[in-house]
Amino acid sequence: MATAVDTTHADTTDTADTTDATDPSGTSKHARRFGLPVATALVMGNIIGGGIFMLPASIAPYGTISLVAFVVLTVAAIALALVFGRLAARDPRTGGPYVYAREAFGDFAGFLAAWTYWITGWVSNAALAVAAVGYLDVLIPVGGHPWSACLTALVLLWLPAVANFAGTRYVGAVQLVSTVLKFVPLLLVAVGGLFFFDPARLGPFNSSGQSPVGAVSASAALLLFSYLGVESAAVSAGEVENPRRNVGRATVIGTAGAALVYLLGTLSVFGTVPHERLVHSTAPFSDAVNAMFGGNWGGTAVAAAAVISMTGCLNGWTLLSAQTPYAAAKDGLFPATFARRRRGVPTFGVGVTVVLASLLTAYNYLSGSTKIFEVLVLVTTFTATVPYLLATAAQLYHLVSGNAGSVDRARLVRDGVITAVAAAFSLWLMAGAGYAAVYQGVLFLFAGVLVYAVMAARRQRRTV
């Protein structure tokens, strides 16, 4: 297997592979390419999951200086989005960071990107399902017993998987509808809250007792997980119409839109809920709606929005979690069964992903321990930075090498600055995960090295 990728040949291969093999016409009515609106919804839907509903209370102890961290992270996330857009314009195939790393650095780097991104996907799905149960419990009492809560979480995991099994046509429809529905209550607080904004409720600028730099870094560590998903359109580039043009646009628009909702929503909650109450709040958006309009209906409305948000996020992440191992399996770096596709969806990858997420979810509930699960959630911050950093390094490689057709000379300086910011963002993500998460993440990483050794040996044996 060659370490370099023939992108011209790969484009046609990937397009052909999206068809349903059981359809004699060569096309499947269930497989449909995403346009710019759906690709943008995929990015926004995957970035904005359940985190936003607890975000204001999580960073409130640091004071309004945490809004500075928001701005810094937003700039860095958009820089990373621009890097993905540039890379997708060069190589618009399904797989995202895996494809970029493998083309630039060979099979091993590509495998590490695919392996760590896959881990990020199914662990994140488990986290979203568990978080969704807490909000669903406001609507329907399901969290009173570990068994009922566990069963509910498993249902929430498998419903998006069923949508994925039905085909990319239905994945896109679910993603678009869930994104639109969840933005209604979010925008209600983000925009409506500004009319009820009272600066007296903001509290101190820096209430952490740390230096300004320390406070920004500490609050940023809590915000990092909220920006995972900027690569969504790039990972599914093979299913996006005109990917050289639309992946970059969808990534930047989706990231900027999600950041705007984050910032306005948090600012509105800060200005409607008194600081001393917000620090101890378990439902900050509900408290904000109650403060704005009175009554107790806000908790129910926000809980419904949270469930919709996380269901849509699970829908998108289920697809993304299967796309990268699919691309790696086509190149012989993952088991061949991951390359099976039906109705435009890597069905085996979806199945394995949801099974692993289900096992992790069940373990979380039945073990009675939340600390282990919280560490695993932070592991996703670490594991996501590996493909991010490899993709950024691939862009840096193309810029420095100056290969013909790889670098736009007129944009060299601008692309270099953007890439440097994206690289710093990736390293900051890794540092923000914390020592325990990095330790666990490295163990996952080196377990993947053993898998790569087996796959490499099998490829070698077939070529002899």
XYZ file of C-alpha atoms in Angstrom:
464
model
C 0.000 0.000 0.000
C 1.445 3.359 -1.036
C 1.732 5.985 1.645
C 0.713 8.775 -0.682
C -2.856 9.043 -1.888
C -3.937 9.531 -5.473
C -6.648 12.090 -4.809
C -8.001 12.093 -8.348
C -8.640 8.382 -8.303
C -9.899 8.455 -4.713
C -12.609 10.972 -5.530
C -14.256 8.736 -8.071
C -13.856 5.667 -5.918
C -15.490 7.268 -2.916
C -18.392 8.567 -4.960
C -19.058 5.166 -6.427
C -18.883 3.552 -3.043
C -21.713 5.619 -1.665
C -24.234 3.747 -3.774
C -26.344 0.939 -2.492
C -24.942 -2.297 -3.769
C -28.392 -3.882 -3.743
C -29.814 -1.274 -6.096
C -29.450 -2.430 -9.725
C -29.626 1.106 -10.988
C -26.386 1.920 -9.202
C -27.922 4.606 -7.048
C -29.822 4.506 -3.803
C -32.826 6.629 -3.002
C -31.663 6.543 0.631
C -28.214 8.020 -0.110
C -28.193 11.729 -0.844
C -25.371 14.246 -0.798
C -25.555 17.082 1.713
C -25.920 20.612 0.410
C -24.440 23.673 2.108
C -27.412 24.152 4.534
C -27.302 20.539 5.790
C -23.490 20.528 5.987
C -23.633 23.754 8.011
C -26.337 22.241 10.241
C -24.122 19.183 10.748
C -21.268 21.388 11.967
C -23.456 23.552 14.212
C -25.431 20.587 15.499
C -22.289 18.686 16.462
C -20.619 21.669 18.129
C -23.731 22.706 20.034
C -24.695 19.678 22.061
C -25.685 19.534 25.689
C -22.763 21.542 27.006
C -24.310 24.931 26.339
C -27.135 24.288 28.801
C -24.721 23.985 31.722
C -21.961 26.213 30.390
C -22.879 29.506 32.144
C -22.992 27.890 35.594
C -19.736 26.008 34.956
C -17.714 29.135 34.211
C -19.565 31.531 36.553
C -17.121 30.927 39.464
C -14.392 32.599 37.394
C -16.446 35.747 36.814
C -17.074 37.595 33.583
C -13.412 37.174 32.658
C -14.527 33.786 31.339
C -16.128 35.670 28.430
C -12.592 36.593 27.396
C -11.818 32.882 27.178
C -14.884 32.539 24.953
C -13.509 35.119 22.538
C -10.034 33.562 22.475
C -11.415 30.076 21.890
C -13.767 31.318 19.176
C -10.944 32.947 17.228
C -8.845 29.793 17.560
C -11.734 27.497 16.585
C -12.446 29.553 13.456
C -8.745 29.355 12.570
C -8.979 25.558 12.852
C -12.151 25.649 10.736
C -10.304 27.619 8.044
C -7.501 25.044 8.063
C -10.019 22.244 7.540
C -11.597 24.223 4.726
C -8.239 24.648 2.983
C -7.384 20.972 3.414
C -10.798 19.877 2.135
C -10.333 22.078 -0.947
C -7.147 20.129 -1.680
C -8.559 16.695 -0.899
C -12.383 16.520 -0.674
C -12.779 12.929 0.458
C -14.621 11.333 3.348
C -12.362 10.962 6.397
C -11.246 14.505 7.209
C -8.139 14.575 9.457
C -7.392 10.937 8.654
C -7.144 11.655 4.938
C -5.008 14.764 5.431
C -2.600 13.102 7.881
C -2.162 9.986 5.754
C -1.527 11.929 2.568
C 1.109 14.097 4.228
C 2.829 11.645 6.594
C 1.900 8.115 5.605
C -0.119 5.204 6.947
C 0.885 5.361 10.597
C -0.071 9.009 11.046
C -3.311 8.374 9.192
C -4.102 5.433 11.442
C -3.458 7.466 14.607
C -5.814 10.181 13.358
C -8.524 7.645 12.544
C -8.073 5.685 15.767
C -8.186 8.662 18.135
C -11.060 10.317 16.285
C -13.044 7.106 16.478
C -12.464 6.921 20.254
C -13.563 10.553 20.552
C -16.783 9.776 18.745
C -18.121 6.860 20.726
C -17.013 8.165 24.140
C -18.664 11.516 23.350
C -21.854 9.693 22.393
C -21.922 7.961 25.759
C -21.447 11.302 27.514
C -24.254 12.947 25.537
C -26.664 10.104 26.245
C -26.031 10.265 29.993
C -26.415 14.054 30.003
C -29.645 13.824 28.002
C -31.181 11.549 30.649
C -30.794 14.308 33.235
C -32.811 16.745 31.114
C -35.366 14.140 30.076
C -35.963 13.431 33.752
C -37.478 16.917 34.040
C -40.111 15.919 31.475
C -40.549 12.234 32.328
C -39.317 10.724 35.612
C -36.693 8.265 34.315
C -33.669 9.001 36.475
C -34.921 7.768 39.830
C -33.257 4.361 39.498
C -29.985 3.390 37.801
C -31.687 0.719 35.711
C -34.379 3.013 34.316
C -31.843 5.770 33.680
C -29.509 3.316 31.967
C -32.283 1.946 29.759
C -33.323 5.473 28.775
C -29.748 6.380 27.875
C -29.461 3.281 25.716
C -32.681 4.188 23.887
C -31.292 7.667 23.266
C -28.148 6.096 21.817
C -29.922 3.649 19.546
C -32.565 5.965 18.075
C -29.951 8.037 16.169
C -28.248 4.789 15.138
C -31.539 3.617 13.590
C -31.764 6.928 11.706
C -28.239 6.301 10.401
C -29.072 2.749 9.338
C -31.958 4.207 7.318
C -29.502 6.139 5.140
C -27.773 9.504 4.781
C -30.984 10.972 3.400
C -32.602 10.542 6.816
C -29.462 11.520 8.741
C -29.477 14.893 6.977
C -33.197 15.383 7.562
C -32.949 14.601 11.295
C -29.901 16.847 11.639
C -31.544 19.805 9.920
C -34.817 19.531 11.866
C -33.151 19.046 15.261
C -30.799 21.980 14.648
C -33.677 24.312 13.768
C -35.815 23.189 16.715
C -33.120 23.540 19.331
C -32.168 27.034 18.182
C -35.625 28.406 18.968
C -35.246 28.289 22.787
C -31.526 29.008 22.616
C -32.109 32.171 20.621
C -34.954 33.085 22.969
C -32.461 33.301 25.823
C -29.518 34.560 23.736
C -31.456 37.435 22.145
C -34.442 37.908 24.471
C -32.225 37.902 27.532
C -30.445 41.023 26.302
C -33.666 43.006 26.839
C -33.694 41.920 30.501
C -29.955 42.388 30.940
C -28.892 44.012 34.224
C -25.148 44.742 34.655
C -25.577 44.578 38.435
C -26.132 40.825 38.159
C -22.813 40.167 36.419
C -20.760 39.950 39.584
C -16.993 40.585 39.735
C -14.822 40.526 36.629
C -12.416 37.995 38.149
C -13.785 36.078 41.113
C -11.424 33.101 40.827
C -8.634 34.420 43.060
C -6.175 33.674 40.257
C -4.274 35.977 37.952
C -6.152 37.112 34.822
C -4.142 34.728 32.651
C -4.760 31.856 35.053
C -8.490 32.597 35.212
C -8.774 32.691 31.409
C -6.868 29.406 31.076
C -8.888 27.682 33.799
C -12.252 28.749 32.376
C -11.070 27.873 28.867
C -10.381 24.317 30.027
C -14.105 23.985 30.780
C -15.068 25.460 27.419
C -12.786 23.336 25.248
C -15.101 20.333 24.923
C -17.859 22.630 23.675
C -15.961 23.371 20.468
C -15.366 19.788 19.405
C -17.088 19.190 16.081
C -15.536 21.901 13.916
C -14.262 19.121 11.645
C -17.721 17.630 11.016
C -18.148 18.720 7.391
C -14.559 17.745 6.532
C -15.027 14.243 7.966
C -18.144 13.748 5.802
C -16.716 15.566 2.750
C -17.487 12.600 0.495
C -21.206 13.091 1.198
C -21.177 16.898 0.664
C -22.155 18.417 -2.666
C -19.254 20.292 -4.286
C -17.006 19.624 -1.239
C -14.085 21.760 -2.440
C -16.351 24.779 -2.117
C -18.949 23.825 0.484
C -16.871 22.086 3.184
C -14.871 25.198 3.960
C -17.926 27.438 3.900
C -20.009 25.096 6.049
C -17.178 24.705 8.564
C -16.577 28.435 9.015
C -20.279 29.405 8.991
C -21.207 26.593 11.367
C -18.377 27.351 13.793
C -19.060 31.092 13.783
C -22.795 30.524 14.241
C -22.273 28.147 17.152
C -19.809 30.554 18.783
C -22.275 33.433 18.453
C -25.015 31.413 20.149
C -22.600 30.351 22.900
C -21.431 33.891 23.599
C -24.828 35.594 23.463
C -26.493 32.836 25.480
C -23.871 32.927 28.227
C -23.852 36.730 28.326
C -27.666 36.811 28.629
C -27.666 34.281 31.457
C -24.914 36.236 33.233
C -27.037 39.377 32.979
C -30.374 37.879 34.045
C -29.391 35.501 36.869
C -27.589 37.011 39.898
C -23.976 35.849 40.094
C -24.260 34.319 43.557
C -27.209 32.221 42.398
C -25.703 31.304 39.037
C -22.606 29.812 40.678
C -24.798 27.160 42.345
C -27.365 26.727 39.552
C -28.025 23.292 38.087
C -30.219 24.664 35.281
C -28.938 28.140 34.356
C -31.037 28.556 31.219
C -34.166 27.620 33.136
C -33.282 30.174 35.805
C -32.752 32.783 33.091
C -36.150 32.135 31.480
C -37.852 32.220 34.875
C -36.155 35.528 35.646
C -37.202 36.938 32.281
C -40.860 35.900 32.225
C -41.662 34.588 35.705
C -43.222 31.249 36.550
C -41.634 27.807 36.431
C -42.352 26.775 32.859
C -38.815 27.677 31.779
C -37.313 24.504 33.216
C -39.615 22.323 31.136
C -39.017 24.291 27.949
C -35.243 24.268 28.333
C -35.229 20.567 29.241
C -37.110 19.801 26.027
C -34.638 21.924 24.066
C -31.714 20.119 25.678
C -33.089 16.697 24.782
C -33.655 17.817 21.175
C -30.173 19.327 21.069
C -28.413 16.229 22.311
C -30.489 13.866 20.171
C -29.488 15.849 17.099
C -25.887 15.881 18.253
C -25.965 12.116 18.774
C -27.383 11.730 15.267
C -24.498 13.633 13.716
C -21.746 12.142 15.877
C -22.971 8.598 15.170
C -22.395 9.181 11.463
C -19.050 10.929 12.001
C -17.841 8.169 14.318
C -18.295 5.641 11.516
C -16.953 7.744 8.628
C -13.307 7.881 9.713
C -12.837 4.111 10.296
C -14.670 3.591 6.991
C -12.082 5.691 5.175
C -9.237 3.936 7.021
C -10.691 0.494 6.255
C -10.737 1.300 2.527
C -6.991 1.853 2.784
C -6.401 -1.341 4.771
C -5.642 0.412 8.068
C -8.837 -0.746 9.819
C -10.530 -4.160 9.497
C -12.238 -4.497 6.112
C -15.689 -4.869 7.685
C -15.624 -1.167 8.573
C -15.720 -0.403 4.820
C -19.178 -1.911 4.390
C -21.699 0.706 3.341
C -25.412 0.510 2.720
C -27.641 3.422 1.727
C -24.673 5.752 1.965
C -23.864 4.827 5.600
C -20.976 2.688 6.968
C -23.383 0.364 8.741
C -20.819 -1.852 10.460
C -19.004 1.188 11.824
C -22.274 2.652 13.102
C -23.126 -0.657 14.769
C -19.755 -1.063 16.502
C -19.766 2.580 17.575
C -23.200 2.406 19.195
C -22.391 -0.932 20.880
C -19.200 0.467 22.448
C -20.993 3.647 23.533
C -23.771 1.495 25.019
C -21.307 -0.620 26.995
C -19.591 2.488 28.334
C -22.946 4.030 29.257
C -24.089 0.886 31.052
C -20.772 0.723 32.912
C -21.198 4.324 34.015
C -24.636 3.713 35.502
C -24.087 0.289 36.973
C -20.688 1.034 38.532
C -22.216 3.833 40.599
C -19.173 6.029 39.954
C -19.274 9.301 38.030
C -15.630 10.299 38.406
C -14.368 7.598 36.050
C -16.851 8.690 33.423
C -15.937 12.356 33.824
C -12.287 11.493 33.210
C -13.292 9.583 30.074
C -15.228 12.626 28.865
C -12.080 14.713 29.278
C -10.226 11.985 27.392
C -12.259 12.985 24.345
C -10.732 16.448 24.565
C -7.282 14.859 24.433
C -8.072 12.282 21.743
C -9.691 14.927 19.515
C -6.536 17.026 19.578
C -4.473 14.229 18.044
C -6.276 14.340 14.661
C -6.601 18.135 14.960
C -2.869 18.506 15.461
C -2.041 16.015 12.702
C -4.341 17.850 10.270
C -2.792 21.179 11.210
C 0.666 19.670 10.781
C -0.380 18.437 7.327
C -1.355 21.978 6.339
C 1.945 23.264 7.727
C 3.764 20.609 5.704
C 2.089 21.746 2.485
C 2.827 25.389 3.234
C 6.500 24.826 4.011
C 7.171 22.285 1.264
C 5.806 24.645 -1.378
C 4.795 21.837 -3.730
C 3.250 23.058 -6.943
C -0.514 22.961 -6.692
C -0.407 22.604 -2.934
C 0.169 26.225 -1.916
C -1.427 29.437 -3.071
C 1.569 31.777 -2.962
C -0.575 34.895 -2.591
C -2.140 33.447 0.547
C 1.021 31.958 2.031
C 1.450 34.448 4.882
C -2.222 34.447 5.817
C -2.425 30.654 5.680
C 0.724 30.434 7.799
C -0.706 32.664 10.525
C -4.016 30.784 10.536
C -2.217 27.441 10.743
C -0.049 28.638 13.630
C -3.143 29.755 15.559
C -4.859 26.409 14.867
C -1.767 24.509 16.060
C -1.637 26.540 19.276
C -5.358 25.868 19.765
C -4.804 22.118 19.400
C -2.005 22.131 21.971
C -4.139 24.234 24.313
C -6.933 21.690 23.983
C -4.529 18.951 25.000
C -3.215 20.887 27.992
C -6.743 21.794 29.082
C -7.744 18.147 29.312
C -5.663 17.753 32.480
C -3.053 15.238 33.581
C -5.466 12.399 34.368
C -7.201 12.630 30.993
C -3.911 12.847 29.102
C -2.695 9.765 30.984
C -5.826 7.802 30.051
C -5.731 9.147 26.511
C -2.141 8.029 25.991
C -3.139 4.505 27.059
C -5.903 4.520 24.424
C -3.384 5.869 21.920
C -0.818 3.140 22.520
C -3.496 0.451 22.437
C -4.097 1.669 18.906
C -0.418 1.168 18.087
C -0.866 -2.546 18.796
C -3.888 -2.667 16.493
C -1.867 -0.937 13.776
C 0.918 -3.490 14.165
C -1.520 -6.352 13.513
C -3.105 -4.611 10.514
C 0.309 -3.717 9.039
C 1.460 -7.329 9.400
C -1.669 -8.595 7.661
C -1.165 -6.160 4.768
C 2.455 -7.236 4.474
C 1.498 -10.912 4.407
C -1.029 -10.327 1.624
C 1.591 -8.622 -0.551
C 4.154 -11.416 -0.203
